[in-house]
PDB file of C-alpha atoms in Angstrom:
ATOM      1  CA  MET A 166     264.121  18.239  65.631  1.00 47.00           C
ATOM      2  CA  ILE A 167     265.606  20.633  68.218  1.00 46.00           C
ATOM      3  CA  LYS A 168     266.082  23.335  65.574  1.00 45.00           C
ATOM      4  CA  PHE A 169     262.486  22.888  64.397  1.00 38.00           C
ATOM      5  CA  THR A 170     261.169  23.040  67.980  1.00 37.00           C
ATOM      6  CA  ALA A 171     263.259  26.142  68.724  1.00 40.00           C
ATOM      7  CA  ALA A 172     262.027  27.808  65.541  1.00 41.00           C
ATOM      8  CA  LEU A 173     258.435  26.891  66.336  1.00 37.00           C
ATOM      9  CA  LEU A 174     258.802  28.165  69.902  1.00 38.00           C
ATOM     10  CA  GLY A 175     260.359  31.403  68.647  1.00 42.00           C
ATOM     11  CA  ALA A 176     257.505  31.911  66.188  1.00 38.00           C
ATOM     12  CA  ALA A 177     254.934  31.242  68.906  1.00 37.00           C
ATOM     13  CA  VAL A 178     256.569  33.736  71.308  1.00 33.00           C
ATOM     14  CA  PHE A 179     256.695  36.340  68.535  1.00 34.00           C
ATOM     15  CA  ALA A 180     253.033  35.748  67.664  1.00 33.00           C
ATOM     16  CA  VAL A 181     251.878  35.971  71.287  1.00 31.00           C
ATOM     17  CA  ALA A 182     254.020  39.065  71.949  1.00 33.00           C
ATOM     18  CA  SER A 183     252.621  40.750  68.843  1.00 32.00           C
ATOM     19  CA  VAL A 184     248.967  40.283  69.742  1.00 32.00           C
ATOM     20  CA  PRO A 185     248.875  42.669  72.746  1.00 35.00           C
ATOM     21  CA  ALA A 186     250.819  45.305  70.827  1.00 35.00           C
ATOM     22  CA  MET A 187     248.340  45.185  67.965  1.00 34.00           C
ATOM     23  CA  ALA A 188     245.383  45.207  70.348  1.00 39.00           C
ATOM     24  CA  GLN A 189     246.891  48.103  72.265  1.00 47.00           C
ATOM     25  CA  SER A 190     247.369  50.072  69.046  1.00 72.00           C
ATOM     26  CA  ALA A 191     243.699  49.639  68.213  1.00 87.00           C
ATOM     27  CA  ASP A 192     242.701  50.585  71.766  1.00 93.00           C
ATOM     28  CA  THR A 193     244.937  53.646  71.871  1.00 97.00           C
ATOM     29  CA  GLN A 194     244.041  54.954  68.412  1.00 97.00           C
ATOM     30  CA  PRO A 195     241.078  57.075  69.621  1.00 98.00           C
ATOM     31  CA  VAL A 196     243.387  58.781  72.142  1.00 98.00           C
ATOM     32  CA  ALA A 197     246.016  59.427  69.471  1.00 98.00           C
ATOM     33  CA  THR A 198     243.265  60.838  67.243  1.00 98.00           C
ATOM     34  CA  ALA A 199     242.106  63.190  70.026  1.00 98.00           C
ATOM     35  CA  ALA A 200     245.704  64.306  70.629  1.00 98.00           C
ATOM     36  CA  GLU A 201     246.084  65.049  66.917  1.00 98.00           C
ATOM     37  CA  LYS A 202     242.832  67.043  66.882  1.00 98.00           C
ATOM     38  CA  LEU A 203     244.192  69.075  69.796  1.00 98.00           C
ATOM     39  CA  ARG A 204     247.454  69.728  67.915  1.00 98.00           C
ATOM     40  CA  VAL A 205     245.490  71.016  64.921  1.00 98.00           C
ATOM     41  CA  ALA A 206     243.167  73.106  67.109  1.00 98.00           C
ATOM     42  CA  MET A 207     246.163  74.728  68.819  1.00 98.00           C
ATOM     43  CA  ILE A 208     247.487  75.893  65.438  1.00 98.00           C
ATOM     44  CA  ASP A 209     244.111  77.053  64.143  1.00 98.00           C
ATOM     45  CA  PRO A 210     242.125  77.735  67.335  1.00 98.00           C
ATOM     46  CA  ASP A 211     238.408  77.132  67.328  1.00 96.00           C
ATOM     47  CA  GLN A 212     236.375  77.615  70.513  1.00 98.00           C
ATOM     48  CA  ALA A 213     234.035  74.670  69.894  1.00 98.00           C
ATOM     49  CA  ALA A 214     236.779  72.238  68.883  1.00 98.00           C
ATOM     50  CA  LEU A 215     238.976  73.150  71.843  1.00 98.00           C
ATOM     51  CA  SER A 216     236.067  72.997  74.294  1.00 98.00           C
ATOM     52  CA  ALA A 217     235.166  69.509  73.053  1.00 98.00           C
ATOM     53  CA  LEU A 218     238.742  68.246  73.515  1.00 98.00           C
ATOM     54  CA  VAL A 219     239.518  69.753  76.923  1.00 98.00           C
ATOM     55  CA  ALA A 220     238.087  68.707  80.287  1.00 98.00           C
ATOM     56  CA  ASP A 221     236.353  71.353  82.392  1.00 98.00           C
ATOM     57  CA  SER A 222     238.869  70.686  85.181  1.00 98.00           C
ATOM     58  CA  LEU A 223     241.940  71.035  82.925  1.00 98.00           C
ATOM     59  CA  SER A 224     245.303  71.654  84.590  1.00 98.00           C
ATOM     60  CA  TYR A 225     247.659  72.794  81.811  1.00 98.00           C
ATOM     61  CA  GLY A 226     251.265  73.231  82.948  1.00 98.00           C
ATOM     62  CA  HIS A 227     253.720  75.223  80.845  1.00 97.00           C
ATOM     63  CA  SER A 228     257.476  74.620  80.800  1.00 96.00           C
ATOM     64  CA  GLY A 229     258.025  77.948  82.562  1.00 95.00           C
ATOM     65  CA  GLY A 230     255.806  76.958  85.484  1.00 96.00           C
ATOM     66  CA  ARG A 231     252.641  78.873  84.555  1.00 96.00           C
ATOM     67  CA  LEU A 232     249.364  76.965  84.955  1.00 98.00           C
ATOM     68  CA  ASP A 233     246.291  77.367  82.796  1.00 98.00           C
ATOM     69  CA  THR A 234     242.697  76.360  83.357  1.00 98.00           C
ATOM     70  CA  LYS A 235     240.378  75.394  80.533  1.00 98.00           C
ATOM     71  CA  ALA A 236     239.207  79.011  80.194  1.00 98.00           C
ATOM     72  CA  SER A 237     242.695  80.565  80.224  1.00 98.00           C
ATOM     73  CA  PHE A 238     244.177  77.896  77.904  1.00 98.00           C
ATOM     74  CA  ILE A 239     241.466  78.385  75.279  1.00 98.00           C
ATOM     75  CA  GLY A 240     241.330  82.166  75.809  1.00 98.00           C
ATOM     76  CA  ASP A 241     245.089  82.584  75.279  1.00 97.00           C
ATOM     77  CA  LEU A 242     244.913  80.592  72.033  1.00 98.00           C
ATOM     78  CA  LEU A 243     241.917  82.550  70.730  1.00 98.00           C
ATOM     79  CA  ASP A 244     243.460  85.918  71.736  1.00 97.00           C
ATOM     80  CA  LYS A 245     246.838  84.961  70.146  1.00 96.00           C
ATOM     81  CA  LYS A 246     248.673  85.370  73.466  1.00 96.00           C
ATOM     82  CA  SER A 247     249.697  81.772  72.820  1.00 96.00           C
ATOM     83  CA  ASP A 248     249.955  81.495  69.027  1.00 97.00           C
ATOM     84  CA  PHE A 249     251.352  78.382  67.395  1.00 97.00           C
ATOM     85  CA  VAL A 250     252.340  78.811  63.751  1.00 98.00           C
ATOM     86  CA  SER A 251     253.366  75.148  63.548  1.00 98.00           C
ATOM     87  CA  ILE A 252     253.542  72.147  65.856  1.00 98.00           C
ATOM     88  CA  THR A 253     255.380  68.922  65.092  1.00 98.00           C
ATOM     89  CA  ILE A 254     254.913  65.931  67.380  1.00 98.00           C
ATOM     90  CA  THR A 255     257.522  63.152  67.510  1.00 98.00           C
ATOM     91  CA  ASP A 256     258.296  60.137  69.703  1.00 98.00           C
ATOM     92  CA  GLN A 257     254.675  59.820  70.816  1.00 98.00           C
ATOM     93  CA  THR A 258     253.590  56.982  73.074  1.00 98.00           C
ATOM     94  CA  VAL A 259     250.096  56.266  74.374  1.00 98.00           C
ATOM     95  CA  SER A 260     249.229  53.958  77.258  1.00 98.00           C
ATOM     96  CA  LEU A 261     245.848  53.151  78.742  1.00 97.00           C
ATOM     97  CA  SER A 262     244.616  52.372  82.221  1.00 97.00           C
ATOM     98  CA  GLY A 263     240.847  52.038  82.143  1.00 96.00           C
ATOM     99  CA  ASP A 264     239.299  55.380  81.217  1.00 97.00           C
ATOM    100  CA  VAL A 265     242.615  57.230  81.591  1.00 98.00           C
ATOM    101  CA  ALA A 266     245.333  57.532  78.954  1.00 98.00           C
ATOM    102  CA  VAL A 267     248.858  58.846  79.274  1.00 98.00           C
ATOM    103  CA  VAL A 268     250.388  60.445  76.186  1.00 98.00           C
ATOM    104  CA  ARG A 269     254.054  61.409  76.048  1.00 98.00           C
ATOM    105  CA  HIS A 270     255.743  63.134  73.139  1.00 98.00           C
ATOM    106  CA  THR A 271     258.247  65.714  71.992  1.00 98.00           C
ATOM    107  CA  LEU A 272     256.712  68.934  70.694  1.00 98.00           C
ATOM    108  CA  SER A 273     258.641  71.290  68.457  1.00 98.00           C
ATOM    109  CA  GLY A 274     257.036  74.357  67.026  1.00 98.00           C
ATOM    110  CA  ASP A 275     257.159  77.897  65.803  1.00 98.00           C
ATOM    111  CA  THR A 276     255.278  80.499  67.796  1.00 97.00           C
ATOM    112  CA  LEU A 277     254.107  84.063  67.390  1.00 97.00           C
ATOM    113  CA  ASP A 278     253.005  84.724  70.973  1.00 94.00           C
ATOM    114  CA  SER A 279     251.523  88.235  71.206  1.00 93.00           C
ATOM    115  CA  GLY A 280     253.181  88.928  67.839  1.00 93.00           C
ATOM    116  CA  LYS A 281     256.691  87.916  68.969  1.00 96.00           C
ATOM    117  CA  PRO A 282     258.280  85.106  66.876  1.00 98.00           C
ATOM    118  CA  GLY A 283     259.830  82.171  68.719  1.00 97.00           C
ATOM    119  CA  THR A 284     260.469  78.451  68.747  1.00 98.00           C
ATOM    120  CA  VAL A 285     259.767  75.773  71.326  1.00 98.00           C
ATOM    121  CA  LEU A 286     261.163  72.311  71.945  1.00 98.00           C
ATOM    122  CA  LEU A 287     259.333  70.529  74.745  1.00 98.00           C
ATOM    123  CA  LYS A 288     258.870  67.123  76.325  1.00 98.00           C
ATOM    124  CA  VAL A 289     255.154  66.825  77.075  1.00 98.00           C
ATOM    125  CA  LEU A 290     253.064  64.610  79.317  1.00 98.00           C
ATOM    126  CA  GLN A 291     249.319  64.624  78.697  1.00 98.00           C
ATOM    127  CA  VAL A 292     246.667  62.852  80.753  1.00 98.00           C
ATOM    128  CA  TRP A 293     243.432  62.149  78.896  1.00 98.00           C
ATOM    129  CA  GLN A 294     240.205  60.847  80.427  1.00 98.00           C
ATOM    130  CA  LYS A 295     237.231  59.301  78.687  1.00 98.00           C
ATOM    131  CA  GLN A 296     234.266  61.490  79.624  1.00 97.00           C
ATOM    132  CA  GLY A 297     230.835  60.940  78.122  1.00 96.00           C
ATOM    133  CA  GLY A 298     232.287  58.631  75.491  1.00 96.00           C
ATOM    134  CA  ASN A 299     234.918  61.166  74.348  1.00 97.00           C
ATOM    135  CA  TRP A 300     238.589  61.543  75.228  1.00 98.00           C
ATOM    136  CA  ARG A 301     239.283  64.878  76.922  1.00 98.00           C
ATOM    137  CA  LEU A 302     242.584  66.413  78.000  1.00 98.00           C
ATOM    138  CA  LEU A 303     242.567  66.418  81.808  1.00 98.00           C
ATOM    139  CA  ALA A 304     246.170  67.470  82.511  1.00 98.00           C
ATOM    140  CA  ARG A 305     249.280  68.489  80.636  1.00 98.00           C
ATOM    141  CA  GLN A 306     252.816  69.276  81.746  1.00 98.00           C
ATOM    142  CA  ALA A 307     255.720  70.393  79.583  1.00 98.00           C
ATOM    143  CA  VAL A 308     259.423  70.730  80.280  1.00 98.00           C
ATOM    144  CA  LYS A 309     262.043  72.242  78.021  1.00 98.00           C
ATOM    145  CA  ALA A 310     263.822  69.547  76.030  1.00 95.00           C
TER     146      ALA A 310
END
């Protein structure tokens, strides 16, 4: 009887512990989708797509300490001053607190900034905010991995 009770208790704990994780995954999926759209838009920049994904008050911190606004972030991508040939995202986590989401991941990529080939390996923190029913990047900070 003790073994059965222990097994039943273990199954119940597992079931209860699994419910929030599954619910959180469903809740965080729209943020993960927005982050993926941003990744794609950074490789193949499009003014409208980037504008829709980025908050007007964007604070975009680079690993070297430079800060971008929405206008300079999008402008540098469109002008190929910041040119991503490829971006791979790994180890991504998403957590929610009301209308704010925190995304952390590792970004590795190939660049061709102003025509100069390079590679990047960064740890990135993104802060997303739900604005007008859509998730928009509010802040981003990268450090070299």
